[in-house]
Tab-separated table of C-alpha atoms in Angstrom:
chain	number	residue	atom	x	y	z
A	1	UNK	CA	0.000	0.000	0.000
A	2	UNK	CA	1.356	3.413	-0.999
A	3	UNK	CA	1.811	6.311	1.399
A	4	UNK	CA	-1.055	8.154	-0.304
A	5	UNK	CA	-3.352	5.162	0.181
A	6	UNK	CA	-2.415	4.971	3.860
A	7	UNK	CA	-3.101	8.697	4.383
A	8	UNK	CA	-6.484	8.403	2.715
A	9	UNK	CA	-7.366	5.338	4.787
A	10	UNK	CA	-6.376	7.143	8.001
A	11	UNK	CA	-8.496	10.118	7.036
A	12	UNK	CA	-11.522	7.918	6.387
A	13	UNK	CA	-11.055	6.062	9.687
A	14	UNK	CA	-10.808	9.316	11.604
A	15	UNK	CA	-13.925	10.611	9.896
A	16	UNK	CA	-15.893	7.503	10.811
A	17	UNK	CA	-14.591	7.684	14.385
A	18	UNK	CA	-15.800	11.256	14.716
A	19	UNK	CA	-19.375	10.021	14.203
A	20	UNK	CA	-19.293	7.701	17.208
A	21	UNK	CA	-21.049	10.131	19.524
A	22	UNK	CA	-24.323	10.075	21.525
A	23	UNK	CA	-27.397	8.400	20.025
A	24	UNK	CA	-29.449	11.613	19.729
A	25	UNK	CA	-27.384	12.845	16.779
A	26	UNK	CA	-26.823	9.556	14.950
A	27	UNK	CA	-29.347	10.309	12.208
A	28	UNK	CA	-27.673	13.607	11.386
A	29	UNK	CA	-24.211	12.100	11.449
A	30	UNK	CA	-25.246	9.506	8.891
A	31	UNK	CA	-24.678	12.261	6.314
A	32	UNK	CA	-20.940	11.765	6.874
A	33	UNK	CA	-21.234	8.197	5.569
A	34	UNK	CA	-19.357	8.052	2.317
A	35	UNK	CA	-21.279	7.420	-0.866
A	36	UNK	CA	-20.855	8.505	-4.471
A	37	UNK	CA	-23.793	10.831	-5.112
A	38	UNK	CA	-24.786	12.994	-8.065
A	39	UNK	CA	-25.293	16.726	-7.565
A	40	UNK	CA	-29.081	16.233	-7.603
A	41	UNK	CA	-28.816	13.452	-5.015
A	42	UNK	CA	-26.707	15.680	-2.739
A	43	UNK	CA	-29.385	18.376	-2.784
A	44	UNK	CA	-32.328	15.982	-2.395
A	45	UNK	CA	-30.766	14.025	0.451
A	46	UNK	CA	-29.668	17.218	2.214
A	47	UNK	CA	-33.229	18.531	2.056
A	48	UNK	CA	-34.615	15.207	3.320
A	49	UNK	CA	-32.111	15.227	6.181
A	50	UNK	CA	-33.055	18.796	7.093
A	51	UNK	CA	-36.823	18.266	6.806
A	52	UNK	CA	-36.670	15.095	8.884
A	53	UNK	CA	-34.766	16.705	11.731
A	54	UNK	CA	-36.214	20.229	11.973
A	55	UNK	CA	-37.292	19.836	15.602
A	56	UNK	CA	-33.904	18.491	16.713
A	57	UNK	CA	-32.049	21.176	14.774
A	58	UNK	CA	-34.117	24.003	16.254
A	59	UNK	CA	-33.755	22.566	19.762
A	60	UNK	CA	-29.946	22.604	19.537
A	61	UNK	CA	-29.480	25.920	17.726
A	62	UNK	CA	-32.390	28.298	18.432
A	63	UNK	CA	-30.619	30.429	21.046
A	64	UNK	CA	-27.478	30.867	18.941
A	65	UNK	CA	-29.616	31.623	15.874
A	66	UNK	CA	-31.746	34.196	17.716
A	67	UNK	CA	-28.769	36.105	19.105
A	68	UNK	CA	-27.061	36.034	15.715
A	69	UNK	CA	-30.235	37.268	13.981
A	70	UNK	CA	-30.615	40.158	16.445
A	71	UNK	CA	-26.959	41.135	16.015
A	72	UNK	CA	-27.303	41.020	12.225
A	73	UNK	CA	-30.486	43.122	12.353
A	74	UNK	CA	-28.669	45.708	14.475
A	75	UNK	CA	-25.792	45.959	11.991
A	76	UNK	CA	-28.126	46.210	8.996
A	77	UNK	CA	-30.222	48.952	10.560
A	78	UNK	CA	-27.152	50.925	11.647
A	79	UNK	CA	-25.738	50.732	8.126
A	80	UNK	CA	-29.036	51.784	6.580
A	81	UNK	CA	-29.361	54.697	8.964
A	82	UNK	CA	-25.857	55.792	8.021
A	83	UNK	CA	-26.691	55.749	4.303
A	84	UNK	CA	-29.406	58.311	5.008
A	85	UNK	CA	-26.955	60.550	6.849
A	86	UNK	CA	-24.814	63.233	5.215
A	87	UNK	CA	-21.607	62.299	7.015
A	88	UNK	CA	-19.975	59.548	9.029
A	89	UNK	CA	-19.400	60.685	12.608
A	90	UNK	CA	-16.822	58.965	14.823
A	91	UNK	CA	-19.534	57.772	17.202
A	92	UNK	CA	-21.504	56.226	14.322
A	93	UNK	CA	-18.361	54.539	12.993
A	94	UNK	CA	-17.526	53.086	16.419
A	95	UNK	CA	-21.098	51.861	16.866
A	96	UNK	CA	-21.116	50.107	13.486
A	97	UNK	CA	-17.674	48.575	14.087
A	98	UNK	CA	-18.626	47.294	17.551
A	99	UNK	CA	-21.912	45.870	16.275
A	100	UNK	CA	-20.120	44.190	13.338
A	101	UNK	CA	-17.563	42.543	15.624
A	102	UNK	CA	-20.335	41.277	17.895
A	103	UNK	CA	-22.244	39.996	14.863
A	104	UNK	CA	-19.210	38.032	13.663
A	105	UNK	CA	-18.818	36.455	17.100
A	106	UNK	CA	-22.468	35.412	17.163
A	107	UNK	CA	-22.132	34.081	13.618
A	108	UNK	CA	-19.197	31.904	14.702
A	109	UNK	CA	-21.205	30.616	17.674
A	110	UNK	CA	-24.202	29.788	15.457
A	111	UNK	CA	-21.965	28.025	12.957
A	112	UNK	CA	-20.420	26.054	15.822
A	113	UNK	CA	-23.867	24.995	17.044
A	114	UNK	CA	-24.659	23.716	13.538
A	115	UNK	CA	-21.437	21.765	13.194
A	116	UNK	CA	-21.858	20.223	16.635
A	117	UNK	CA	-24.879	18.384	15.229
A	118	UNK	CA	-22.718	16.446	12.781
A	119	UNK	CA	-19.248	16.157	14.309
A	120	UNK	CA	-20.223	15.477	17.940
A	121	UNK	CA	-17.481	17.749	19.281
A	122	UNK	CA	-17.883	20.122	22.230
A	123	UNK	CA	-19.301	23.572	21.485
A	124	UNK	CA	-16.050	25.243	22.593
A	125	UNK	CA	-14.068	23.097	20.138
A	126	UNK	CA	-16.419	24.074	17.325
A	127	UNK	CA	-16.432	27.763	18.247
A	128	UNK	CA	-12.650	27.841	18.062
A	129	UNK	CA	-12.687	26.469	14.537
A	130	UNK	CA	-15.693	28.564	13.539
A	131	UNK	CA	-13.929	31.770	14.567
A	132	UNK	CA	-11.008	30.909	12.301
A	133	UNK	CA	-13.295	30.204	9.373
A	134	UNK	CA	-15.291	33.397	9.932
A	135	UNK	CA	-12.103	35.460	10.045
A	136	UNK	CA	-10.929	33.765	6.852
A	137	UNK	CA	-14.230	34.667	5.234
A	138	UNK	CA	-13.873	38.285	6.331
A	139	UNK	CA	-10.330	38.422	4.949
A	140	UNK	CA	-11.403	36.949	1.623
A	141	UNK	CA	-14.308	39.369	1.471
A	142	UNK	CA	-12.068	42.375	2.068
A	143	UNK	CA	-9.400	41.355	-0.425
A	144	UNK	CA	-11.549	39.947	-3.222
A	145	UNK	CA	-14.901	41.740	-2.911
A	146	UNK	CA	-14.711	44.974	-0.927
A	147	UNK	CA	-11.450	46.281	-2.410
A	148	UNK	CA	-12.639	46.232	-6.056
A	149	UNK	CA	-15.751	48.167	-5.054
A	150	UNK	CA	-13.696	50.741	-3.159
A	151	UNK	CA	-11.346	51.229	-6.107
A	152	UNK	CA	-14.259	51.506	-8.530
A	153	UNK	CA	-15.966	54.075	-6.322
A	154	UNK	CA	-12.808	56.180	-6.124
A	155	UNK	CA	-12.283	56.050	-9.891
A	156	UNK	CA	-15.815	56.718	-11.037
A	157	UNK	CA	-16.574	59.378	-8.445
A	158	UNK	CA	-13.251	61.115	-8.906
A	159	UNK	CA	-11.742	63.040	-11.821
A	160	UNK	CA	-12.945	60.513	-14.427
A	161	UNK	CA	-15.996	61.716	-16.342
A	162	UNK	CA	-19.005	59.597	-15.478
A	163	UNK	CA	-20.950	58.246	-18.459
A	164	UNK	CA	-23.435	55.391	-18.920
A	165	UNK	CA	-20.731	53.447	-20.759
A	166	UNK	CA	-18.452	53.757	-17.728
A	167	UNK	CA	-21.072	52.278	-15.453
A	168	UNK	CA	-21.832	49.452	-17.875
A	169	UNK	CA	-18.147	48.668	-18.182
A	170	UNK	CA	-17.742	48.757	-14.409
A	171	UNK	CA	-20.735	46.466	-13.931
A	172	UNK	CA	-19.314	43.968	-16.437
A	173	UNK	CA	-15.894	44.007	-14.735
A	174	UNK	CA	-17.414	43.479	-11.288
A	175	UNK	CA	-19.621	40.630	-12.531
A	176	UNK	CA	-16.588	38.869	-13.981
A	177	UNK	CA	-14.664	39.490	-10.768
A	178	UNK	CA	-17.400	38.031	-8.595
A	179	UNK	CA	-17.526	34.966	-10.856
A	180	UNK	CA	-13.781	34.496	-10.371
A	181	UNK	CA	-14.186	34.870	-6.595
A	182	UNK	CA	-16.952	32.265	-6.594
A	183	UNK	CA	-14.835	29.775	-8.545
A	184	UNK	CA	-11.788	30.340	-6.322
A	185	UNK	CA	-13.859	29.626	-3.222
A	186	UNK	CA	-15.335	26.375	-4.583
A	187	UNK	CA	-12.685	23.988	-3.139
A	188	UNK	CA	-13.285	25.494	0.318
A	189	UNK	CA	-16.697	23.821	0.331
A	190	UNK	CA	-14.863	20.514	0.755
A	191	UNK	CA	-11.795	21.646	2.721
A	192	UNK	CA	-13.860	23.756	5.121
A	193	UNK	CA	-16.182	20.856	5.894
A	194	UNK	CA	-13.155	18.582	6.237
A	195	UNK	CA	-11.666	21.026	8.780
A	196	UNK	CA	-14.775	20.736	10.949
A	197	UNK	CA	-15.210	16.967	10.685
A	198	UNK	CA	-11.641	15.712	11.049
A	199	UNK	CA	-10.134	16.578	14.454
A	200	UNK	CA	-6.594	16.219	13.113
A	201	UNK	CA	-7.222	18.569	10.158
A	202	UNK	CA	-5.281	21.831	10.434
A	203	UNK	CA	-6.517	25.291	9.569
A	204	UNK	CA	-3.754	25.616	6.993
A	205	UNK	CA	-5.202	22.714	5.021
A	206	UNK	CA	-8.285	24.792	4.156
A	207	UNK	CA	-6.172	26.717	1.638
A	208	UNK	CA	-3.258	24.288	1.462
A	209	UNK	CA	-2.636	20.919	-0.135
A	210	UNK	CA	-6.214	19.739	0.349
A	211	UNK	CA	-7.456	22.903	-1.381
A	212	UNK	CA	-5.268	22.268	-4.427
A	213	UNK	CA	-6.241	18.584	-4.498
A	214	UNK	CA	-9.956	19.475	-4.511
A	215	UNK	CA	-9.680	21.406	-7.774
A	216	UNK	CA	-10.175	18.174	-9.721
A	217	UNK	CA	-13.771	18.180	-8.400
A	218	UNK	CA	-14.550	21.819	-9.161
A	219	UNK	CA	-17.197	20.973	-11.798
A	220	UNK	CA	-19.175	18.824	-9.375
A	221	UNK	CA	-18.927	21.410	-6.604
A	222	UNK	CA	-19.775	24.256	-8.995
A	223	UNK	CA	-22.958	22.624	-10.278
A	224	UNK	CA	-24.185	21.499	-6.864
A	225	UNK	CA	-23.550	24.822	-5.130
A	226	UNK	CA	-24.921	26.878	-8.036
A	227	UNK	CA	-28.259	25.059	-7.932
A	228	UNK	CA	-28.339	25.215	-4.137
A	229	UNK	CA	-27.555	28.935	-3.991
A	230	UNK	CA	-30.059	29.776	-6.734
A	231	UNK	CA	-32.792	28.087	-4.741
A	232	UNK	CA	-31.824	29.565	-1.374
A	233	UNK	CA	-31.257	33.053	-2.817
A	234	UNK	CA	-34.800	33.176	-4.182
A	235	UNK	CA	-36.172	32.011	-0.836
A	236	UNK	CA	-33.980	34.525	1.005
A	237	UNK	CA	-35.178	37.367	-1.230
A	238	UNK	CA	-38.805	36.508	-0.494
A	239	UNK	CA	-38.089	36.338	3.224
A	240	UNK	CA	-36.432	39.756	3.096
A	241	UNK	CA	-39.447	41.489	1.544
A	242	UNK	CA	-40.987	42.688	4.852
A	243	UNK	CA	-37.712	44.261	5.930
A	244	UNK	CA	-37.097	45.750	2.473
A	245	UNK	CA	-40.568	47.322	2.565
A	246	UNK	CA	-39.768	49.021	5.873
A	247	UNK	CA	-36.482	50.293	4.374
A	248	UNK	CA	-38.325	51.753	1.383
A	249	UNK	CA	-40.869	53.426	3.654
A	250	UNK	CA	-38.105	54.957	5.788
A	251	UNK	CA	-36.161	56.153	2.736
A	252	UNK	CA	-39.260	57.767	1.191
A	253	UNK	CA	-40.056	59.486	4.482
A	254	UNK	CA	-36.536	60.870	4.844
A	255	UNK	CA	-36.538	62.047	1.221
A	256	UNK	CA	-39.850	63.831	1.669
A	257	UNK	CA	-38.607	65.598	4.791
A	258	UNK	CA	-35.275	66.642	3.240
A	259	UNK	CA	-36.458	67.662	-0.246
A	260	UNK	CA	-40.074	68.716	0.062
A	261	UNK	CA	-40.193	69.702	3.702
A	262	UNK	CA	-42.945	67.212	4.464
A	263	UNK	CA	-43.544	66.184	8.075
A	264	UNK	CA	-42.279	62.736	9.065
A	265	UNK	CA	-45.299	60.479	8.819
A	266	UNK	CA	-43.840	57.321	10.317
A	267	UNK	CA	-44.949	56.240	13.801
A	268	UNK	CA	-42.556	56.388	16.736
A	269	UNK	CA	-42.347	52.599	16.925
A	270	UNK	CA	-41.122	52.316	13.322
A	271	UNK	CA	-37.415	51.759	14.229
A	272	UNK	CA	-38.495	48.859	16.441
A	273	UNK	CA	-40.588	47.478	13.571
A	274	UNK	CA	-37.531	47.633	11.303
A	275	UNK	CA	-35.455	45.775	13.869
A	276	UNK	CA	-38.084	43.070	14.408
A	277	UNK	CA	-38.651	42.443	10.694
A	278	UNK	CA	-34.890	42.229	10.070
A	279	UNK	CA	-34.482	39.840	13.008
A	280	UNK	CA	-37.285	37.522	11.884
A	281	UNK	CA	-36.054	37.461	8.269
A	282	UNK	CA	-32.485	36.719	9.357
A	283	UNK	CA	-33.624	34.078	11.837
A	284	UNK	CA	-35.546	32.156	9.190
A	285	UNK	CA	-32.713	32.428	6.682
A	286	UNK	CA	-30.274	31.170	9.313
A	287	UNK	CA	-32.022	27.804	9.152
A	288	UNK	CA	-31.820	27.820	5.370
A	289	UNK	CA	-28.038	27.996	5.815
A	290	UNK	CA	-28.236	24.729	7.760
A	291	UNK	CA	-29.712	23.128	4.648
A	292	UNK	CA	-26.756	24.572	2.688
A	293	UNK	CA	-24.410	23.077	5.278
A	294	UNK	CA	-25.984	19.648	4.756
A	295	UNK	CA	-25.458	19.989	1.008
A	296	UNK	CA	-21.792	20.766	1.675
A	297	UNK	CA	-21.636	17.726	3.933
A	298	UNK	CA	-22.840	15.442	1.148
A	299	UNK	CA	-20.426	17.083	-1.288
A	300	UNK	CA	-17.621	16.335	1.165
A	301	UNK	CA	-18.628	12.682	1.470
A	302	UNK	CA	-18.969	12.274	-2.292
A	303	UNK	CA	-15.531	13.745	-2.971
A	304	UNK	CA	-13.950	11.449	-0.390
A	305	UNK	CA	-15.665	8.470	-1.983
A	306	UNK	CA	-14.553	9.399	-5.494
A	307	UNK	CA	-10.980	9.927	-4.325
A	308	UNK	CA	-11.014	6.555	-2.608
A	309	UNK	CA	-12.393	4.858	-5.719
A	310	UNK	CA	-9.781	6.560	-7.903
A	311	UNK	CA	-6.967	5.403	-5.640
A	312	UNK	CA	-8.371	1.884	-5.627
A	313	UNK	CA	-8.494	1.831	-9.429
A	314	UNK	CA	-4.888	3.020	-9.598
A	315	UNK	CA	-3.826	0.330	-7.160
A	316	UNK	CA	-5.520	-2.424	-9.137
A	317	UNK	CA	-4.268	-1.232	-12.538
């Protein structure tokens, strides 16, 4: 047996060992069982797993999800309020920064509560790994997503003459850039899940050798995640409608006051209504992300199975 075969066998054994946890989570951990599935099968089985365990999932994650949803609603409302303001004051900047940091911490805790359902590890162990993955996501977002938008804003709101062609060109460039970002992040679907499931997996492997090795499966990951994200994005947009309606009402009110001198017609409880609608929308969508996590779990198991089968074919040939 080659060294590569031995490493793969050790990885599979460790993965199976990680599922030997209390009986209450056995049904969820069955998703780790390795099987060669098509992209449609990954989505269908992930949905069946989610639908069949809604009560158990909510029982284990509702508190983390609620706190995360409230923190996210706070950040969204602070950002929206700032867009209606003429300038960014230091106090507003500090408030947004503090709320964003708290939101990231709650996001890591919610992610940890999700992963605890399938890896059986302690919540503290999962939070530690979740924090690293959240920080990696923030870093990737800043480098690959936020920076191009900042540069484009500086260019097209600076000395360059703004024309419709400029905006169309900018939109085309950004669309291509986002497509590149999406493709570059595809292997992390597998390596990120591997980092949570295998106790001996290191954080460096998320973007290391395992990341490079996963590129051979990019077509399978691309198709599965594209279909999954199309479905969940439509659902998320529908869920966001109540909050978006309150944003539109607030924006119209502020515009009428500033431009036409109209009196503010919104009730005094309207900010609370905005916060509640944002919280409810985020809370519901948080459980849609658990379905996405299950899809990623099946992708992970399928890739492991295909790698094992490929190594077995090489050994026999």
